[in-house]
PDB file of C-alpha atoms in Angstrom:
ATOM      1  CA  MET A   1       0.000   0.000   0.000  1.00 47.00           C
ATOM      2  CA  THR A   2       1.253   3.466  -0.866  1.00 58.00           C
ATOM      3  CA  LEU A   3       1.442   5.915   2.008  1.00 56.00           C
ATOM      4  CA  PRO A   4      -0.629   9.091   1.646  1.00 67.00           C
ATOM      5  CA  SER A   5       1.129  12.175   0.301  1.00 90.00           C
ATOM      6  CA  GLU A   6       1.279  15.521   2.080  1.00 90.00           C
ATOM      7  CA  TYR A   7      -1.775  16.564   0.049  1.00 92.00           C
ATOM      8  CA  ALA A   8      -3.694  13.432   1.023  1.00 94.00           C
ATOM      9  CA  GLU A   9      -2.807  13.921   4.690  1.00 95.00           C
ATOM     10  CA  ALA A  10      -4.088  17.513   4.484  1.00 95.00           C
ATOM     11  CA  VAL A  11      -7.386  16.315   2.941  1.00 96.00           C
ATOM     12  CA  LEU A  12      -7.832  13.745   5.700  1.00 97.00           C
ATOM     13  CA  ASP A  13      -7.025  16.321   8.394  1.00 96.00           C
ATOM     14  CA  ILE A  14      -9.761  18.626   7.143  1.00 96.00           C
ATOM     15  CA  VAL A  15     -12.307  15.795   6.888  1.00 98.00           C
ATOM     16  CA  GLU A  16     -11.537  14.678  10.444  1.00 97.00           C
ATOM     17  CA  ARG A  17     -12.499  18.157  11.665  1.00 97.00           C
ATOM     18  CA  ILE A  18     -15.979  18.239  10.071  1.00 98.00           C
ATOM     19  CA  PRO A  19     -18.390  18.104  13.016  1.00 98.00           C
ATOM     20  CA  PRO A  20     -21.325  15.698  13.210  1.00 98.00           C
ATOM     21  CA  GLY A  21     -24.372  17.058  11.432  1.00 98.00           C
ATOM     22  CA  ARG A  22     -22.335  19.133   8.988  1.00 98.00           C
ATOM     23  CA  VAL A  23     -20.795  18.497   5.550  1.00 98.00           C
ATOM     24  CA  MET A  24     -18.170  19.870   3.222  1.00 98.00           C
ATOM     25  CA  THR A  25     -17.994  19.459  -0.522  1.00 98.00           C
ATOM     26  CA  TYR A  26     -15.033  18.096  -2.429  1.00 98.00           C
ATOM     27  CA  GLY A  27     -14.630  21.559  -3.941  1.00 97.00           C
ATOM     28  CA  MET A  28     -14.611  23.329  -0.574  1.00 97.00           C
ATOM     29  CA  ILE A  29     -11.805  21.084   0.641  1.00 97.00           C
ATOM     30  CA  ALA A  30      -9.893  21.654  -2.606  1.00 96.00           C
ATOM     31  CA  GLU A  31     -10.284  25.430  -2.197  1.00 95.00           C
ATOM     32  CA  ILE A  32      -8.712  25.351   1.273  1.00 94.00           C
ATOM     33  CA  LEU A  33      -5.819  23.251   0.003  1.00 93.00           C
ATOM     34  CA  ARG A  34      -5.252  25.483  -3.036  1.00 90.00           C
ATOM     35  CA  ASP A  35      -4.944  28.434  -0.665  1.00 86.00           C
ATOM     36  CA  HIS A  36      -2.345  26.637   1.478  1.00 83.00           C
ATOM     37  CA  LEU A  37      -0.579  24.180  -0.809  1.00 84.00           C
ATOM     38  CA  GLY A  38      -1.052  25.927  -4.134  1.00 85.00           C
ATOM     39  CA  ARG A  39      -2.724  22.971  -5.801  1.00 85.00           C
ATOM     40  CA  GLY A  40      -5.756  20.778  -5.719  1.00 85.00           C
ATOM     41  CA  SER A  41      -9.092  20.047  -7.304  1.00 93.00           C
ATOM     42  CA  ALA A  42     -12.381  18.510  -6.271  1.00 96.00           C
ATOM     43  CA  ARG A  43     -11.526  15.463  -8.369  1.00 95.00           C
ATOM     44  CA  THR A  44      -8.203  15.030  -6.545  1.00 95.00           C
ATOM     45  CA  VAL A  45      -9.981  15.292  -3.185  1.00 96.00           C
ATOM     46  CA  GLY A  46     -12.375  12.570  -4.363  1.00 96.00           C
ATOM     47  CA  THR A  47      -9.465  10.357  -5.333  1.00 95.00           C
ATOM     48  CA  VAL A  48      -7.850  10.839  -1.923  1.00 96.00           C
ATOM     49  CA  MET A  49     -11.129  10.020  -0.203  1.00 97.00           C
ATOM     50  CA  SER A  50     -11.618   6.845  -2.239  1.00 95.00           C
ATOM     51  CA  ARG A  51      -8.098   5.621  -1.461  1.00 94.00           C
ATOM     52  CA  TYR A  52      -7.562   6.726   2.136  1.00 95.00           C
ATOM     53  CA  GLY A  53     -10.865   8.039   3.509  1.00 95.00           C
ATOM     54  CA  GLY A  54     -12.025   4.927   5.373  1.00 95.00           C
ATOM     55  CA  GLY A  55     -10.578   6.100   8.690  1.00 96.00           C
ATOM     56  CA  VAL A  56     -12.190   9.541   8.701  1.00 98.00           C
ATOM     57  CA  PRO A  57     -15.879  10.611   8.610  1.00 98.00           C
ATOM     58  CA  TRP A  58     -15.998  10.153   4.819  1.00 98.00           C
ATOM     59  CA  HIS A  59     -19.798  10.382   4.776  1.00 98.00           C
ATOM     60  CA  ARG A  60     -19.541  14.106   5.601  1.00 98.00           C
ATOM     61  CA  VAL A  61     -17.960  14.883   2.215  1.00 98.00           C
ATOM     62  CA  VAL A  62     -20.476  15.326  -0.600  1.00 98.00           C
ATOM     63  CA  ALA A  63     -20.664  16.715  -4.121  1.00 98.00           C
ATOM     64  CA  SER A  64     -21.528  20.391  -4.560  1.00 97.00           C
ATOM     65  CA  ASN A  65     -25.125  19.438  -5.422  1.00 98.00           C
ATOM     66  CA  GLY A  66     -25.430  17.338  -2.242  1.00 98.00           C
ATOM     67  CA  ARG A  67     -24.962  13.993  -3.964  1.00 98.00           C
ATOM     68  CA  LEU A  68     -23.568  11.327  -1.655  1.00 98.00           C
ATOM     69  CA  PRO A  69     -20.279   9.455  -2.204  1.00 95.00           C
ATOM     70  CA  PRO A  70     -20.713   7.178  -5.237  1.00 92.00           C
ATOM     71  CA  GLY A  71     -21.102   3.523  -4.326  1.00 94.00           C
ATOM     72  CA  HIS A  72     -21.713   4.349  -0.663  1.00 96.00           C
ATOM     73  CA  GLU A  73     -25.000   6.217  -0.902  1.00 97.00           C
ATOM     74  CA  THR A  74     -27.009   3.931   1.383  1.00 97.00           C
ATOM     75  CA  GLU A  75     -24.503   3.928   4.244  1.00 97.00           C
ATOM     76  CA  ALA A  76     -23.742   7.650   3.906  1.00 98.00           C
ATOM     77  CA  HIS A  77     -27.467   8.466   3.892  1.00 98.00           C
ATOM     78  CA  ALA A  78     -28.049   6.441   7.077  1.00 98.00           C
ATOM     79  CA  ARG A  79     -25.053   7.993   8.852  1.00 98.00           C
ATOM     80  CA  LEU A  80     -25.984  11.543   7.873  1.00 98.00           C
ATOM     81  CA  LEU A  81     -29.636  11.046   8.848  1.00 98.00           C
ATOM     82  CA  SER A  82     -28.473   9.826  12.271  1.00 98.00           C
ATOM     83  CA  GLU A  83     -26.578  13.141  12.588  1.00 98.00           C
ATOM     84  CA  ALA A  84     -29.718  15.117  11.609  1.00 98.00           C
ATOM     85  CA  VAL A  85     -28.265  16.376   8.307  1.00 98.00           C
ATOM     86  CA  PRO A  86     -31.126  17.802   6.196  1.00 98.00           C
ATOM     87  CA  PHE A  87     -32.017  16.106   2.915  1.00 98.00           C
ATOM     88  CA  ARG A  88     -34.104  17.025  -0.086  1.00 97.00           C
ATOM     89  CA  GLY A  89     -34.848  13.693  -1.696  1.00 96.00           C
ATOM     90  CA  GLU A  90     -31.576  11.784  -1.855  1.00 95.00           C
ATOM     91  CA  HIS A  91     -29.359  14.885  -1.725  1.00 98.00           C
ATOM     92  CA  VAL A  92     -27.984  16.761   1.280  1.00 98.00           C
ATOM     93  CA  VAL A  93     -29.202  20.352   1.550  1.00 98.00           C
ATOM     94  CA  VAL A  94     -25.667  21.732   1.346  1.00 97.00           C
ATOM     95  CA  ALA A  95     -26.754  25.353   1.863  1.00 97.00           C
ATOM     96  CA  VAL A  96     -28.007  24.394   5.338  1.00 97.00           C
ATOM     97  CA  ALA A  97     -25.495  21.701   6.362  1.00 98.00           C
ATOM     98  CA  ARG A  98     -22.231  23.091   4.983  1.00 97.00           C
ATOM     99  CA  TRP A  99     -19.374  23.735   7.389  1.00 97.00           C
ATOM    100  CA  TRP A 100     -16.306  25.884   6.895  1.00 95.00           C
ATOM    101  CA  PRO A 101     -13.476  25.602   9.452  1.00 92.00           C
ATOM    102  CA  GLU A 102     -12.686  28.809  11.341  1.00 84.00           C
ATOM    103  CA  ASP A 103      -9.023  27.874  11.111  1.00 72.00           C
ATOM    104  CA  ASN A 104      -8.791  26.550   7.586  1.00 64.00           C
ATOM    105  CA  THR A 105      -5.109  25.760   7.828  1.00 62.00           C
ATOM    106  CA  PRO A 106      -4.417  22.059   7.277  1.00 61.00           C
ATOM    107  CA  ALA A 107      -2.454  20.486  10.121  1.00 56.00           C
TER     108      ALA A 107
END
């Protein structure tokens, strides 16, 4: 297994800080990392999450339209409902549930 890069570690650090009942989008995480590491994209964040995200609250990271992580929709939906995250149909209401860290510096 390949060890996570500095970028991957920064993604995972941010995801670990998302509080229960709140979400961030792949793009929001990428924006923070672009500001601090000078690179990143929502797609890259998604790749990091698919490879290394099992040990962090992965279900709190959604697409910008509130779509749940592909292939894990049922489990993510159940976890987010248990945290009282609002849904409209099968999508998270991102405008209500989004979270932005006060200190957006990756550890």
